[in-house]
Amino acid sequence: MSAHNLHPLDQAIALTDTAPGRYTAHTHPDYANAVGPFGGVTAALLLNAAIKHPQAQGEPIAQTVHFAAPISDDVMHIDANPVRTNRSTQHWLVQAFQGGQLVAMATAVFALRRETWSATDAIFPGNQPAPESLTPMSWDGRPRFTYCYDLRYISGIVVPQASPTDAQPGNAESLLWVRDEPPRTLDFPALASICDIFFPRILIRRQRRVPMGTVTLTSYFHADSQMLAQIGSAHLLGRARAQIYRNGYFDQSAEVWSAAGQLLATTHQMVYFKE
Amino acid sequence: MSAHNLHPLDQAIALTDTAPGRYTAHTHPDYANAVGPFGGVTAALLLNAAIKHPQAQGEPIAQTVHFAAPISDDVMHIDANPVRTNRSTQHWLVQAFQGGQLVAMATAVFALRRETWSATDAIFPGNQPAPESLTPMSWDGRPRFTYCYDLRYISGIVVPQASPTDAQPGNAESLLWVRDEPPRTLDFPALASICDIFFPRILIRRQRRVPMGTVTLTSYFHADSQMLAQIGSAHLLGRARAQIYRNGYFDQSAEVWSAAGQLLATTHQMVYFKE
């Protein structure tokens, strides 16, 4: 398959091997954010660097990404290392450099899962309007990467314009349907990226734009690749909330569910804000 | 002050410099868990390695710890590196080795905070019985480290015995008061350790013992050192929950509040379990 037949996400997370665990990669114009690439696609790229490593064992269950510095539209050198491999778990360190400087860093845990007692304590936010009954998010001047996702907000929509108002909701909860656009079969890189698709909660909470950016993101994956493939390209149901905003940083958490009520991922991040 | 006058936590997180950012350290018998040290004290030790680094800038706002392998009661070699320092944020990688093998790894973000608009979306679980009105947790044969904490459960108590019953609650929420024992003024290492004081949720959910262990822990710190010092050695109010248990791994999240309703930390972990 030639490169332009690949889904844009697969182009964006493409890696060129230079040695075992060493790669070069490039940002992709479709996934551009206001400054540098969308954080989700950086998470997907760094996770892919571990997945493609010849020593990879099992499937991802956790990833933490540090957005250390702005990533420019230039070559990235990526170094993926399985820093500890046990019988059923493997710990990873992945670092991305531009011009010899670290721009992003990820750690991850891969695991060989076995069937066990299983249960879900989180409450599935079911009985929502079907994605087909909702209008996809659309406004002029939004970041380029949002066109790579079909985002259908049920509640807690992000404000389209930089117009401060006095009406602030009491919290920043959002419910939305999301899938890749164009549709793409779900896998771990795609899920890792969707874990960062929830707009910074401060935009919803304050109903105004403020300068901000994620500094660190942690995602836990509760699915296996077979389950993800079965979900295919269906919309996923996301629920995002914040806990606290204080002196320049806030945290937010989200759940990513299948339409059938499987909790696929839980994800948390600390976000810088200026005012 | 001689070593035996130090609080046990300060003894447990003591570091001997061998070069800038390189240290030796030892496990402490008071913080022993069933296998190796209590994970919280490992988190505190690795955070302390960054705090004590001559290039540290600002205060911790986030930490992720990978419990890569069992830590034996032997010397640890710790290597702390500020992998990227920006104007207001600093990203850290801290690795601990025994016998040349990685046994634990942490990443962290330090930041210089500025006063901004602030708000708390999480609901403070106030109006709880005072710690003085509750009995400290106590049972025979519990892990040694639990004696280093004054733990007063309000609800969702951990089962003292390995006796499976049929009565499983519908979720694994716990509310409890906690402080260091003996009392110690709160600081970032102490808070980082308390973030791991919430027993694995599967013990509460299933009301039975199963083999388990945390593989990765992420904590976000919403306080500054002045706020922590003002809280002093008062009890903190913790609230812990799980989201999902599936095929060998579950995640849990917790909030750590001051008695006055300040949200000091939010914390998340993925935990291995066997059955």
Coordinates of C-alpha atoms in Angstrom, one line a residue:
Chain A
M1 CA 0.0 0.0 0.0
S2 CA 1.4 3.4 -0.9
A3 CA 1.7 6.0 1.8
H4 CA -1.2 8.1 0.6
N5 CA -3.6 5.1 0.9
L6 CA -2.8 4.9 4.6
H7 CA -5.3 6.4 7.1
P8 CA -3.9 9.8 8.2
L9 CA -3.4 8.4 11.8
D10 CA -1.2 5.6 10.4
Q11 CA 0.8 8.2 8.4
A12 CA 1.1 10.4 11.6
I13 CA 2.5 7.5 13.7
A14 CA 4.7 6.0 11.0
L15 CA 8.2 5.2 12.2
T16 CA 11.4 4.6 10.2
D17 CA 13.7 2.1 11.8
T18 CA 17.3 3.3 12.2
A19 CA 18.4 0.6 14.7
P20 CA 16.4 -1.7 17.1
G21 CA 14.2 0.6 19.1
R22 CA 15.5 3.7 17.3
Y23 CA 13.3 5.5 14.8
T24 CA 12.8 8.7 13.0
A25 CA 9.3 10.2 12.6
H26 CA 7.6 13.4 11.4
T27 CA 4.7 15.5 12.5
H28 CA 1.7 15.3 10.2
P29 CA -0.1 18.4 9.0
D30 CA -3.6 16.9 9.5
Y31 CA -3.0 16.5 13.3
A32 CA -1.7 20.0 13.9
N33 CA -2.9 21.8 17.0
A34 CA -2.6 25.6 17.8
V35 CA 1.1 25.0 18.7
G36 CA 2.7 21.8 17.5
P37 CA 0.9 18.5 17.0
F38 CA -2.2 17.3 18.9
G39 CA -1.0 15.6 22.1
G40 CA -3.1 12.5 21.4
V41 CA -1.2 11.7 18.3
T42 CA 2.1 12.2 20.1
A43 CA 0.9 9.7 22.7
A44 CA 0.0 7.3 19.8
L45 CA 3.4 7.8 18.1
L46 CA 5.4 7.1 21.3
L47 CA 3.2 4.1 22.1
N48 CA 3.7 2.8 18.6
A49 CA 7.5 3.0 19.1
A50 CA 7.1 0.4 21.9
I51 CA 4.6 -1.7 20.0
K52 CA 6.9 -2.0 17.0
H53 CA 10.0 -2.8 19.1
P54 CA 11.2 -6.4 18.3
Q55 CA 11.3 -7.1 22.1
A56 CA 7.7 -6.0 22.8
Q57 CA 5.9 -8.5 24.9
G58 CA 2.1 -8.4 25.5
E59 CA -0.2 -5.5 25.0
P60 CA -0.3 -1.9 26.5
I61 CA -2.1 -1.5 29.8
A62 CA -0.8 1.9 30.9
Q63 CA 1.0 4.9 29.3
T64 CA 2.3 8.2 30.8
V65 CA 3.3 10.9 28.4
H66 CA 5.3 14.0 29.2
F67 CA 4.9 16.9 26.8
A68 CA 8.3 18.4 27.6
A69 CA 8.6 21.1 25.0
P70 CA 6.8 22.3 21.8
I71 CA 7.3 19.9 18.9
S72 CA 8.2 21.6 15.6
D73 CA 7.3 20.4 12.1
D74 CA 10.7 18.7 11.7
V75 CA 12.2 15.3 12.1
M76 CA 12.0 13.6 15.5
H77 CA 14.5 11.0 16.7
I78 CA 12.7 8.4 18.9
D79 CA 14.4 6.0 21.3
A80 CA 12.3 3.2 22.8
N81 CA 13.7 0.9 25.5
P82 CA 12.2 -2.0 27.4
V83 CA 13.8 -1.0 30.7
R84 CA 12.5 -4.1 32.6
T85 CA 10.9 -7.2 31.3
N86 CA 9.3 -9.6 33.7
R87 CA 7.4 -12.8 33.1
S88 CA 4.0 -11.1 32.6
T89 CA 4.9 -7.3 32.6
Q90 CA 7.2 -5.1 30.6
H91 CA 8.1 -1.5 31.6
W92 CA 9.0 1.0 28.8
L93 CA 10.8 4.3 28.5
V94 CA 10.4 6.1 25.1
Q95 CA 12.0 9.5 24.5
A96 CA 11.7 11.8 21.5
F97 CA 14.3 14.4 20.5
Q98 CA 14.5 17.3 18.1
G99 CA 17.9 19.0 17.6
G100 CA 19.4 16.9 20.4
Q101 CA 16.8 18.2 22.9
L102 CA 14.1 16.1 24.6
V103 CA 10.7 17.2 23.3
A104 CA 8.5 14.3 24.6
M105 CA 8.9 11.3 26.9
A106 CA 6.6 8.4 27.6
T107 CA 6.6 5.4 30.0
A108 CA 4.4 2.4 29.5
V109 CA 3.5 -1.0 30.9
F110 CA 2.8 -3.9 28.6
A111 CA 1.3 -7.1 30.0
L112 CA 0.3 -10.6 29.1
R113 CA -3.3 -10.7 30.4
R114 CA -5.0 -13.8 31.7
E115 CA -8.7 -14.3 32.1
T116 CA -9.8 -13.5 35.7
W117 CA -12.8 -12.4 37.7
S118 CA -13.8 -9.1 36.2
A119 CA -16.3 -6.3 37.1
T120 CA -16.9 -2.6 36.4
D121 CA -17.5 -0.2 39.3
A122 CA -17.7 2.9 37.1
I123 CA -21.3 3.7 36.0
F124 CA -21.9 3.5 32.2
P125 CA -23.5 6.7 31.1
G126 CA -26.0 4.8 28.9
N127 CA -29.3 5.9 27.4
Q128 CA -27.7 8.8 25.5
P129 CA -28.9 10.1 22.1
A130 CA -27.5 8.1 19.3
P131 CA -24.5 9.7 17.4
E132 CA -26.6 9.8 14.2
S133 CA -29.1 12.1 16.0
L134 CA -26.5 14.6 16.9
T135 CA -24.6 17.3 14.9
P136 CA -20.9 16.9 14.5
M137 CA -18.9 19.6 16.2
S138 CA -18.1 22.4 13.7
W139 CA -16.8 25.9 13.9
D140 CA -14.6 28.1 11.9
G141 CA -11.0 28.5 13.0
R142 CA -10.8 25.4 15.1
P143 CA -7.5 23.5 15.3
R144 CA -6.7 21.3 12.3
F145 CA -6.6 18.0 14.2
T146 CA -10.3 18.2 15.2
Y147 CA -11.1 17.5 11.5
C148 CA -9.5 14.0 12.1
Y149 CA -12.2 13.2 14.7
D150 CA -16.0 13.0 14.4
L151 CA -16.9 14.6 17.7
R152 CA -20.6 14.7 18.7
Y153 CA -21.2 16.5 22.0
I154 CA -24.1 15.4 24.1
S155 CA -23.4 17.9 26.9
G156 CA -20.6 20.2 28.1
I157 CA -19.7 21.5 24.7
V158 CA -16.6 23.6 24.3
V159 CA -17.2 27.3 23.5
P160 CA -16.7 28.1 19.9
Q161 CA -15.6 31.7 20.4
A162 CA -13.3 33.6 22.6
S163 CA -16.1 35.5 24.2
P164 CA -16.1 35.5 28.0
T165 CA -19.5 35.4 29.6
D166 CA -20.6 35.5 33.3
A167 CA -22.5 32.2 33.1
Q168 CA -20.0 29.5 34.3
P169 CA -21.4 26.0 35.0
G170 CA -20.7 24.5 38.4
N171 CA -18.5 21.8 36.9
A172 CA -16.8 20.9 33.6
E173 CA -18.4 17.6 32.7
S174 CA -18.8 16.6 29.1
L175 CA -20.4 13.6 27.4
L176 CA -19.6 13.0 23.7
W177 CA -19.4 10.5 21.0
V178 CA -16.1 10.2 19.2
R179 CA -14.5 8.2 16.4
D180 CA -11.6 8.7 13.9
E181 CA -12.5 10.7 10.8
P182 CA -12.3 9.0 8.3
P183 CA -13.5 5.9 10.2
R184 CA -10.6 3.6 11.2
T185 CA -10.6 0.2 13.0
L186 CA -9.8 0.8 16.7
D187 CA -6.4 -0.3 18.0
F188 CA -4.1 0.8 20.9
P189 CA -2.5 3.8 19.1
A190 CA -6.0 5.1 18.1
L191 CA -7.3 4.6 21.6
A192 CA -4.2 6.3 23.2
S193 CA -4.9 9.3 20.9
I194 CA -8.7 9.4 21.7
C195 CA -7.7 9.5 25.4
D196 CA -6.5 13.1 24.8
I197 CA -9.5 14.2 22.7
F198 CA -11.3 15.8 25.6
F199 CA -10.9 19.5 25.4
P200 CA -9.2 21.2 28.4
R201 CA -11.9 21.3 31.0
I202 CA -11.1 24.9 31.9
L203 CA -12.7 26.0 28.5
I204 CA -16.0 24.5 29.6
R205 CA -15.8 25.5 33.2
R206 CA -14.9 29.2 32.5
Q207 CA -16.7 29.5 29.1
R208 CA -13.7 31.4 27.8
R209 CA -10.4 30.8 26.1
V210 CA -7.2 30.9 28.3
P211 CA -3.7 30.0 27.2
M212 CA -3.2 26.3 28.3
G213 CA -1.5 23.0 27.4
T214 CA -1.3 19.5 28.8
V215 CA 2.0 18.8 30.6
T216 CA 1.5 15.1 31.5
L217 CA -1.1 12.5 30.5
T218 CA -1.6 9.0 31.9
S219 CA -4.0 6.5 30.3
Y220 CA -4.9 3.0 31.4
F221 CA -6.1 0.6 28.8
H222 CA -8.7 -2.0 29.9
A223 CA -9.3 -3.7 26.5
D224 CA -7.3 -6.1 24.5
S225 CA -6.6 -5.8 20.7
Q226 CA -9.3 -8.4 19.9
M227 CA -12.0 -6.4 21.7
L228 CA -10.8 -3.2 20.0
A229 CA -10.9 -4.8 16.6
Q230 CA -14.5 -6.0 17.3
I231 CA -15.6 -2.5 18.1
G232 CA -14.2 -1.5 14.7
S233 CA -14.9 2.1 13.7
A234 CA -18.0 2.6 15.8
H235 CA -18.4 5.8 17.9
L236 CA -17.1 5.6 21.4
L237 CA -18.8 7.4 24.4
G238 CA -16.5 9.7 26.3
R239 CA -17.1 11.3 29.7
A240 CA -14.7 13.9 31.0
R241 CA -14.5 15.9 34.2
A242 CA -12.0 18.0 36.2
Q243 CA -11.2 17.8 39.8
I244 CA -9.4 21.0 40.7
Y245 CA -7.9 24.1 39.1
R246 CA -5.3 25.9 41.2
N247 CA -2.5 28.4 40.6
G248 CA -1.7 27.5 37.0
Y249 CA -2.6 23.8 36.8
F250 CA -5.7 21.7 36.7
D251 CA -6.3 18.0 36.4
Q252 CA -8.9 16.2 34.4
S253 CA -10.1 12.6 34.1
A254 CA -12.1 10.8 31.4
E255 CA -13.6 7.5 30.7
V256 CA -13.8 6.0 27.2
W257 CA -16.7 3.5 26.7
S258 CA -17.9 1.4 23.8
A259 CA -21.5 1.9 22.8
A260 CA -22.2 -1.5 24.4
G261 CA -20.9 -0.4 27.8
Q262 CA -17.4 -1.8 27.8
L263 CA -15.0 0.6 29.7
L264 CA -12.0 0.6 27.3
A265 CA -9.8 3.3 28.9
T266 CA -9.5 5.6 31.9
T267 CA -7.3 8.7 31.4
H268 CA -6.0 11.5 33.5
Q269 CA -3.9 14.6 32.8
M270 CA -2.4 17.8 34.4
V271 CA -2.8 20.9 32.3
Y272 CA -1.1 24.2 32.5
F273 CA -3.2 27.4 32.3
K274 CA -2.2 31.0 32.4
E275 CA -4.8 33.2 34.0
Chain B
M1 CA 20.5 15.6 64.6
S2 CA 21.5 11.9 64.8
A3 CA 19.8 9.5 62.4
H4 CA 17.7 7.8 65.1
N5 CA 16.1 11.1 66.0
L6 CA 14.8 11.5 62.5
H7 CA 11.2 10.5 61.8
P8 CA 11.1 7.0 60.3
L9 CA 9.9 8.4 56.9
D10 CA 12.9 10.7 56.8
Q11 CA 15.1 7.7 57.5
A12 CA 13.4 5.7 54.8
I13 CA 13.8 8.4 52.1
A14 CA 17.4 9.4 53.1
L15 CA 19.8 9.7 50.2
T16 CA 23.6 9.6 50.2
D17 CA 25.1 11.7 47.4
T18 CA 27.7 10.0 45.2
A19 CA 27.6 12.6 42.4
P20 CA 25.1 15.3 41.3
G21 CA 21.8 13.5 40.9
R22 CA 23.3 10.1 41.9
Y23 CA 22.6 8.6 45.3
T24 CA 22.6 5.4 47.3
A25 CA 19.6 4.5 49.5
H26 CA 18.3 1.6 51.5
T27 CA 15.0 0.1 52.3
H28 CA 13.7 0.7 55.9
P29 CA 12.3 -2.1 58.0
D30 CA 9.5 0.0 59.4
Y31 CA 8.0 0.5 55.9
A32 CA 8.1 -3.2 54.8
N33 CA 5.1 -4.6 52.9
A34 CA 4.4 -8.3 52.3
V35 CA 7.0 -8.3 49.5
G36 CA 9.6 -5.5 49.5
P37 CA 8.9 -1.9 50.7
F38 CA 5.5 -0.2 50.8
G39 CA 5.1 1.4 47.3
G40 CA 4.3 4.8 48.8
V41 CA 7.7 5.1 50.5
T42 CA 9.3 4.1 47.2
A43 CA 7.4 7.0 45.5
A44 CA 8.5 9.3 48.3
L45 CA 12.2 8.2 47.9
L46 CA 12.2 8.7 44.1
L47 CA 10.5 12.1 44.5
N48 CA 13.0 13.1 47.1
A49 CA 15.9 12.2 44.7
A50 CA 14.5 15.0 42.4
I51 CA 13.8 17.5 45.2
K52 CA 17.4 17.1 46.5
H53 CA 18.9 17.6 43.1
P54 CA 21.0 20.8 42.8
Q55 CA 19.2 21.7 39.6
A56 CA 15.6 21.3 40.9
Q57 CA 13.4 24.2 40.0
G58 CA 9.9 24.8 41.5
E59 CA 7.8 22.2 43.3
P60 CA 6.3 18.8 42.3
I61 CA 3.0 18.9 40.5
A62 CA 2.9 15.3 39.1
Q63 CA 4.7 12.0 39.6
T64 CA 4.4 8.6 37.9
V65 CA 6.1 5.6 39.5
H66 CA 6.7 2.3 37.8
F67 CA 7.2 -0.6 40.3
A68 CA 9.3 -2.5 37.8
A69 CA 10.5 -5.4 40.0
P70 CA 10.5 -6.5 43.7
I71 CA 12.9 -4.3 45.7
S72 CA 15.1 -6.3 48.1
D73 CA 16.5 -5.2 51.5
D74 CA 19.8 -4.1 49.9
V75 CA 21.4 -1.0 48.6
M76 CA 19.7 0.9 45.8
H77 CA 21.5 3.1 43.3
I78 CA 19.4 6.0 42.2
D79 CA 19.9 8.3 39.2
A80 CA 17.8 11.5 39.0
N81 CA 17.9 13.5 35.8
P82 CA 16.1 16.8 34.9
V83 CA 15.5 15.7 31.3
R84 CA 14.0 19.0 30.2
T85 CA 13.9 22.4 32.0
N86 CA 11.7 25.1 30.7
R87 CA 11.0 28.6 32.1
S88 CA 8.2 27.4 34.4
T89 CA 8.2 23.6 34.2
Q90 CA 10.8 20.9 34.6
H91 CA 10.5 17.2 33.6
W92 CA 12.3 14.5 35.5
L93 CA 13.4 10.9 35.0
V94 CA 14.4 9.0 38.1
Q95 CA 15.6 5.4 38.0
A96 CA 16.5 3.0 40.9
F97 CA 18.8 0.0 40.3
Q98 CA 19.7 -3.1 42.4
G99 CA 22.5 -5.4 41.1
G100 CA 22.6 -3.4 37.9
Q101 CA 18.9 -4.1 37.2
L102 CA 16.1 -1.5 37.1
V103 CA 13.8 -2.1 40.1
A104 CA 11.8 1.2 40.0
M105 CA 11.4 4.2 37.7
A106 CA 9.7 7.5 38.2
T107 CA 8.9 10.5 36.0
A108 CA 7.8 13.9 37.5
V109 CA 6.9 17.4 36.7
F110 CA 8.1 20.3 38.8
A111 CA 6.6 23.8 38.3
L112 CA 6.9 27.4 39.4
R113 CA 3.2 28.2 40.2
R114 CA 1.7 31.6 39.9
E115 CA -1.5 32.8 41.5
T116 CA -4.5 32.3 39.1
W117 CA -8.2 31.9 39.1
S118 CA -8.8 28.7 41.1
A119 CA -11.8 26.4 41.7
T120 CA -12.6 22.9 42.9
D121 CA -15.1 20.7 40.9
A122 CA -14.6 17.6 43.0
I123 CA -17.1 17.4 45.9
F124 CA -15.5 17.5 49.4
P125 CA -16.8 14.5 51.4
G126 CA -17.4 16.7 54.4
N127 CA -19.5 16.1 57.5
Q128 CA -17.6 12.9 58.5
P129 CA -17.0 11.6 62.0
A130 CA -14.0 13.3 63.5
P131 CA -10.8 11.1 63.5
E132 CA -10.8 11.2 67.3
S133 CA -14.2 9.5 67.4
L134 CA -13.0 6.5 65.3
T135 CA -10.9 3.5 66.1
P136 CA -7.5 3.2 64.4
M137 CA -7.2 0.3 62.1
S138 CA -5.7 -2.7 63.9
W139 CA -5.4 -6.4 63.2
D140 CA -2.8 -9.1 63.8
G141 CA -0.5 -10.0 61.0
R142 CA -1.0 -6.8 59.0
P143 CA 2.0 -5.5 56.9
R144 CA 4.7 -3.6 58.9
F145 CA 4.3 -0.3 57.1
T146 CA 0.7 0.1 58.2
Y147 CA 2.0 0.8 61.7
C148 CA 3.7 4.0 60.2
Y149 CA 0.2 5.4 59.5
D150 CA -2.7 6.3 61.7
L151 CA -5.5 4.9 59.5
R152 CA -9.1 5.5 60.7
Y153 CA -11.7 4.1 58.3
I154 CA -15.1 5.7 58.0
S155 CA -16.4 3.3 55.4
G156 CA -15.2 0.6 53.0
I157 CA -12.8 -1.0 55.4
V158 CA -10.3 -3.6 54.2
V159 CA -11.0 -7.1 55.4
P160 CA -8.8 -8.2 58.2
Q161 CA -8.8 -11.9 57.3
A162 CA -8.5 -14.1 54.3
S163 CA -12.0 -15.4 54.6
P164 CA -14.0 -15.2 51.4
T165 CA -17.7 -14.4 51.9
D166 CA -20.5 -14.1 49.4
A167 CA -21.4 -10.6 50.4
Q168 CA -19.6 -8.3 47.9
P169 CA -20.5 -4.6 47.9
G170 CA -21.5 -3.0 44.6
N171 CA -18.3 -0.9 44.6
A172 CA -15.1 -0.5 46.4
E173 CA -15.3 3.1 47.8
S174 CA -13.5 3.9 51.0
L175 CA -13.4 7.0 53.2
L176 CA -10.7 7.3 55.8
W177 CA -8.6 9.6 57.9
V178 CA -4.9 9.2 57.6
R179 CA -1.7 10.8 59.0
D180 CA 1.9 9.7 59.5
E181 CA 2.5 7.8 62.8
P182 CA 4.3 9.2 64.7
P183 CA 2.8 12.5 63.6
R184 CA 5.1 14.4 61.1
T185 CA 4.6 17.8 59.3
L186 CA 3.3 17.2 55.8
D187 CA 5.6 17.8 52.8
F188 CA 5.7 16.5 49.3
P189 CA 7.4 13.2 50.0
A190 CA 4.9 12.5 52.8
L191 CA 2.0 13.4 50.5
A192 CA 3.4 11.2 47.7
S193 CA 3.5 8.3 50.1
I194 CA 0.0 8.9 51.4
C195 CA -1.2 8.8 47.8
D196 CA -0.5 5.0 47.9
I197 CA -2.0 4.3 51.3
F198 CA -5.4 3.3 49.9
F199 CA -5.5 -0.5 50.0
P200 CA -6.0 -2.3 46.7
R201 CA -9.7 -1.8 45.9
I202 CA -10.1 -5.5 45.0
L203 CA -9.8 -6.4 48.7
I204 CA -12.8 -4.3 49.5
R205 CA -14.8 -5.2 46.4
R206 CA -14.4 -8.9 46.7
Q207 CA -14.0 -9.2 50.5
R208 CA -11.2 -11.6 50.1
R209 CA -7.5 -11.7 49.7
V210 CA -6.0 -12.2 46.2
P211 CA -2.4 -11.9 45.1
M212 CA -1.9 -8.4 43.8
G213 CA 0.5 -5.5 43.5
T214 CA 0.6 -2.0 42.0
V215 CA 2.5 -1.8 38.7
T216 CA 2.2 2.0 38.1
L217 CA 1.0 4.9 40.2
T218 CA 0.4 8.5 39.0
S219 CA -0.2 11.3 41.6
Y220 CA -1.0 15.0 40.9
F221 CA -0.2 17.5 43.6
H222 CA -2.5 20.5 44.0
A223 CA -0.8 22.1 47.0
D224 CA 2.3 24.1 47.6
S225 CA 4.8 23.5 50.4
Q226 CA 3.5 26.4 52.4
M227 CA 0.0 24.9 52.4
L228 CA 1.4 21.5 53.4
A229 CA 3.4 23.0 56.3
Q230 CA 0.3 24.8 57.5
I231 CA -1.7 21.5 57.6
G232 CA 1.1 20.2 59.8
S233 CA 0.5 16.7 61.2
A234 CA -3.4 16.9 61.1
H235 CA -5.3 13.9 59.7
L236 CA -6.1 14.0 56.0
L237 CA -9.4 12.8 54.5
G238 CA -9.0 10.2 51.8
R239 CA -11.6 8.9 49.3
A240 CA -10.7 5.9 47.1
R241 CA -12.6 4.2 44.3
A242 CA -12.0 1.7 41.5
Q243 CA -13.2 2.0 38.0
I244 CA -12.8 -1.5 36.4
Y245 CA -11.2 -4.9 37.2
R246 CA -10.5 -6.9 34.1
N247 CA -8.3 -9.9 33.2
G248 CA -5.6 -9.4 35.7
Y249 CA -5.5 -5.6 36.2
F250 CA -7.7 -3.0 37.8
D251 CA -7.4 0.8 38.2
Q252 CA -8.2 2.8 41.2
S253 CA -8.3 6.6 41.9
A254 CA -8.3 8.5 45.1
E255 CA -8.5 12.1 46.4
V256 CA -6.6 13.4 49.4
W257 CA -8.3 16.3 51.2
S258 CA -7.3 18.5 54.2
A259 CA -9.9 18.5 57.0
A260 CA -10.7 22.1 55.9
G261 CA -11.7 20.9 52.4
Q262 CA -8.5 21.7 50.4
L263 CA -8.0 19.0 47.7
L264 CA -4.2 18.3 48.1
A265 CA -3.7 15.5 45.7
T266 CA -5.5 13.2 43.2
T267 CA -3.9 9.8 42.5
H268 CA -4.4 6.9 40.1
Q269 CA -2.9 3.5 39.8
M270 CA -3.0 0.2 37.8
V271 CA -2.8 -2.9 40.0
Y272 CA -2.1 -6.5 39.0
F273 CA -4.2 -9.2 40.5
K274 CA -4.1 -12.9 40.0
E275 CA -7.5 -14.6 40.3

